[in-house]
C-alpha positions as a Python dict, from the first residue, in 0.01 Angstrom:
ca = {
    (1, 'M'): (0, 0, 0),
    (2, 'R'): (335, 99, -151),
    (3, 'R'): (622, -147, -135),
    (4, 'P'): (958, -32, 8),
    (5, 'A'): (1193, 96, -262),
    (6, 'L'): (1457, -164, -175),
    (7, 'E'): (1210, -447, -228),
    (8, 'C'): (1098, -305, -563),
    (9, 'A'): (1462, -287, -673),
    (10, 'R'): (1498, -668, -643),
    (11, 'P'): (1293, -813, -931),
    (12, 'L'): (1430, -1168, -901),
    (13, 'A'): (1334, -1186, -536),
    (14, 'L'): (985, -1054, -613),
    (15, 'L'): (944, -1302, -899),
    (16, 'L'): (1060, -1586, -677),
    (17, 'G'): (804, -1492, -414),
    (18, 'L'): (529, -1478, -676),
    (19, 'L'): (614, -1821, -817),
    (20, 'L'): (660, -1988, -479),
    (21, 'H'): (370, -1846, -282),
    (22, 'R'): (108, -1752, -539),
    (23, 'V'): (163, -1990, -830),
    (24, 'H'): (310, -2265, -607),
    (25, 'I'): (598, -2355, -838),
    (26, 'D'): (902, -2501, -661),
    (27, 'I'): (1189, -2305, -818),
    (28, 'S'): (1508, -2131, -708),
    (29, 'V'): (1656, -1790, -787),
    (30, 'G'): (1931, -1962, -985),
    (31, 'Q'): (1678, -2149, -1198),
    (32, 'I'): (1485, -1827, -1270),
    (33, 'D'): (1807, -1650, -1367),
    (34, 'A'): (1901, -1937, -1599),
    (35, 'L'): (1559, -1931, -1768),
    (36, 'L'): (1571, -1555, -1822),
    (37, 'G'): (1929, -1555, -1948),
    (38, 'A'): (1916, -1857, -2177),
    (39, 'H'): (1852, -1851, -2553),
    (40, 'T'): (1877, -1473, -2583),
    (41, 'G'): (2084, -1477, -2902),
    (42, 'A'): (1790, -1419, -3136),
    (43, 'F'): (1669, -1123, -2931),
    (44, 'L'): (2016, -966, -2913),
    (45, 'A'): (2055, -1005, -3288),
    (46, 'E'): (1740, -795, -3337),
    (47, 'K'): (1842, -521, -3095),
    (48, 'D'): (2061, -296, -3312),
    (49, 'P'): (1848, -329, -3631),
    (50, 'L'): (1542, -238, -3422),
    (51, 'L'): (1701, 91, -3316),
    (52, 'T'): (1819, 173, -3668),
    (53, 'T'): (1473, 114, -3812),
    (54, 'A'): (1297, 301, -3531),
    (55, 'L'): (1521, 605, -3575),
    (56, 'S'): (1461, 607, -3949),
    (57, 'V'): (1081, 632, -3911),
    (58, 'S'): (1052, 847, -3598),
    (59, 'R'): (1001, 1223, -3583),
    (60, 'W'): (1107, 1243, -3218),
    (61, 'I'): (1264, 1034, -2944),
    (62, 'T'): (1311, 1069, -2571),
    (63, 'V'): (1645, 979, -2416),
    (64, 'D'): (1758, 932, -2058),
    (65, 'D'): (2017, 745, -1857),
    (66, 'T'): (2052, 626, -1501),
    (67, 'G'): (2306, 442, -1288),
    (68, 'A'): (2295, 62, -1279),
    (69, 'R'): (2502, -225, -1140),
    (70, 'H'): (2626, -494, -1377),
    (71, 'Q'): (2856, -783, -1289),
    (72, 'G'): (2961, -612, -969),
    (73, 'R'): (3051, -281, -1135),
    (74, 'N'): (2882, 58, -1137),
    (75, 'G'): (2758, 142, -1485),
    (76, 'D'): (2482, 323, -1669),
    (77, 'V'): (2174, 229, -1866),
    (78, 'T'): (2063, 452, -2156),
    (79, 'Q'): (1703, 446, -2276),
    (80, 'I'): (1598, 561, -2623),
    (81, 'G'): (1236, 548, -2734),
    (82, 'N'): (900, 706, -2803),
    (83, 'D'): (538, 589, -2813),
    (84, 'W'): (629, 306, -3052),
    (85, 'F'): (950, 154, -2918),
    (86, 'S'): (1189, 137, -2623),
    (87, 'W'): (1556, 48, -2654),
    (88, 'F'): (1805, 3, -2369),
    (89, 'A'): (2181, -37, -2350),
    (90, 'G'): (2412, -83, -2055),
    (91, 'T'): (2757, 78, -2071),
    (92, 'Y'): (3015, 225, -1836),
    (93, 'S'): (2991, 582, -1961),
    (94, 'K'): (2752, 878, -1976),
    (95, 'S'): (2958, 1071, -2230),
    (96, 'R'): (2848, 1223, -2559),
    (97, 'I'): (3080, 980, -2734),
    (98, 'N'): (2891, 694, -2570),
    (99, 'F'): (2555, 836, -2684),
    (100, 'L'): (2673, 882, -3043),
    (101, 'Q'): (2808, 527, -3044),
    (102, 'L'): (2475, 393, -2919),
    (103, 'L'): (2286, 584, -3190),
    (104, 'Q'): (2505, 419, -3453),
    (105, 'A'): (2362, 85, -3334),
    (106, 'G'): (2640, -142, -3450),
    (107, 'E'): (2995, -109, -3579),
    (108, 'R'): (3144, 234, -3511),
    (109, 'R'): (3182, 459, -3813),
    (110, 'Y'): (3400, 774, -3809),
    (111, 'S'): (3355, 1003, -4110),
    (112, 'L'): (3474, 1340, -4232),
    (113, 'N'): (3196, 1543, -4392),
    (114, 'A'): (3042, 1889, -4360),
    (115, 'H'): (2865, 1791, -4037),
    (116, 'A'): (3188, 1672, -3872),
    (117, 'L'): (3373, 1986, -3982),
    (118, 'E'): (3095, 2211, -3853),
    (119, 'Y'): (3095, 2028, -3520),
    (120, 'W'): (3472, 2063, -3479),
    (121, 'C'): (3452, 2435, -3547),
    (122, 'E'): (3161, 2495, -3312),
    (123, 'E'): (3324, 2294, -3033),
    (124, 'G'): (3649, 2488, -3066),
    (125, 'L'): (3882, 2226, -3211),
    (126, 'P'): (4196, 2424, -3306),
    (127, 'A'): (4291, 2471, -3669),
    (128, 'A'): (4601, 2248, -3649),
    (129, 'P'): (4421, 1922, -3559),
    (130, 'R'): (4141, 2013, -3802),
    (131, 'R'): (4399, 2035, -4081),
    (132, 'Q'): (4549, 1702, -3973),
    (133, 'L'): (4208, 1539, -3993),
    (134, 'Q'): (4133, 1670, -4343),
    (135, 'S'): (4269, 1347, -4494),
    (136, 'L'): (4005, 1141, -4312),
    (137, 'T'): (3732, 985, -4523),
    (138, 'T'): (3574, 702, -4327),
    (139, 'I'): (3726, 474, -4065),
    (140, 'T'): (3540, 173, -3928),
    (141, 'G'): (3599, 50, -3574),
    (142, 'T'): (3720, 225, -3259),
    (143, 'P'): (4069, 66, -3249),
    (144, 'A'): (4139, 185, -3604),
    (145, 'W'): (4015, 535, -3517),
    (146, 'E'): (4232, 555, -3205),
    (147, 'A'): (4531, 438, -3407),
    (148, 'H'): (4458, 707, -3667),
    (149, 'L'): (4460, 979, -3401),
    (150, 'D'): (4788, 840, -3265),
    (151, 'A'): (4942, 840, -3612),
    (152, 'L'): (4842, 1204, -3660),
    (153, 'G'): (5003, 1295, -3329),
    (154, 'I'): (4677, 1422, -3176),
    (155, 'T'): (4745, 1357, -2808),
    (156, 'S'): (4543, 1621, -2623),
    (157, 'V'): (4252, 1457, -2439),
    (158, 'R'): (4022, 1746, -2527),
    (159, 'H'): (4122, 1747, -2894),
    (160, 'R'): (4076, 1370, -2921),
    (161, 'R'): (3733, 1393, -2758),
    (162, 'I'): (3607, 1667, -2992),
    (163, 'A'): (3755, 1494, -3297),
    (164, 'T'): (3590, 1168, -3199),
    (165, 'E'): (3252, 1326, -3132),
    (166, 'G'): (3253, 1507, -3467),
    (167, 'A'): (3365, 1202, -3663),
    (168, 'L'): (3099, 985, -3496),
    (169, 'L'): (2834, 1247, -3575),
    (170, 'G'): (2955, 1254, -3934),
    (171, 'G'): (2937, 877, -3955),
    (172, 'L'): (2592, 871, -3798),
    (173, 'I'): (2452, 1119, -4051),
    (174, 'E'): (2629, 936, -4334),
    (175, 'Q'): (2436, 627, -4230),
    (176, 'G'): (2108, 809, -4285),
    (177, 'F'): (2036, 963, -3943),
    (178, 'S'): (1797, 1256, -3989),
    (179, 'L'): (1883, 1602, -3863),
    (180, 'D'): (1508, 1664, -3844),
    (181, 'L'): (1475, 1413, -3558),
    (182, 'A'): (1386, 1589, -3231),
    (183, 'I'): (1579, 1453, -2931),
    (184, 'I'): (1396, 1522, -2605),
    (185, 'S'): (1603, 1490, -2286),
    (186, 'D'): (1640, 1635, -1939),
    (187, 'G'): (1901, 1876, -2074),
    (188, 'A'): (2203, 1660, -1991),
    (189, 'G'): (2503, 1762, -2200),
    (190, 'Q'): (2576, 1419, -2344),
    (191, 'F'): (2250, 1432, -2541),
    (192, 'A'): (2318, 1774, -2699),
    (193, 'I'): (2461, 1655, -3029),
    (194, 'L'): (2358, 1963, -3230),
    (195, 'L'): (2050, 1801, -3376),
    (196, 'R'): (1742, 2020, -3406),
    (197, 'P'): (1384, 1946, -3515),
    (198, 'S'): (1285, 2081, -3852),
    (199, 'P'): (1081, 2405, -3840),
    (200, 'R'): (838, 2240, -4081),
    (201, 'E'): (743, 1980, -3823),
    (202, 'S'): (500, 2029, -3537),
    (203, 'P'): (665, 2012, -3191),
    (204, 'P'): (693, 1670, -3026),
    (205, 'P'): (477, 1589, -2727),
    (206, 'E'): (576, 1728, -2391),
    (207, 'R'): (794, 1497, -2187),
    (208, 'H'): (665, 1380, -1851),
    (209, 'Q'): (898, 1371, -1553),
    (210, 'T'): (1005, 1026, -1434),
    (211, 'N'): (1191, 938, -1116),
    (212, 'P'): (1365, 599, -1150),
    (213, 'V'): (1488, 431, -830),
    (214, 'T'): (1806, 226, -846),
    (215, 'R'): (2005, 51, -581),
}
């Protein structure tokens, strides 16, 4: 018999029922939450290196995102993985900038190289801001990048977005990200970061449709 979707969306309540009525452990929701949330530092420290290593040895990944509530706010959870790993991150954005930042798995790196320049041209960044950005080598950290755009006088929201996406892509590839990696998604625009599988590689496995339920 299938459980109602609302019940399945409440894992703490389900776990409490299991412990109380099946295992007969006298415990509260607060105590379960404290046990699950305590001593997570070691696991969090492994999270970003895990993604970096997994991306370096993978030929393909699947990516998806879905809405999620966190600390009383509406947000999003992005999943990256394949048959060998699964990696999740909660943010408050579904943008391409957000996806590129997640792929960098750590401190943000903004770089000018051939990949960034090609991206800016293909996305229609006008010649004037492209010339202004020619002096860029590598900037580390989002505040420093935003300050750099301010100093150059690049104020257009669209121009700042394209410049940021291209610089993040440049930084990602500079860190060793492979352009041969196939990114399999549902076609959402935020995942289209101009990466294509190598023609030498066999195609990745077909993606199966999933239907997550969130409340």
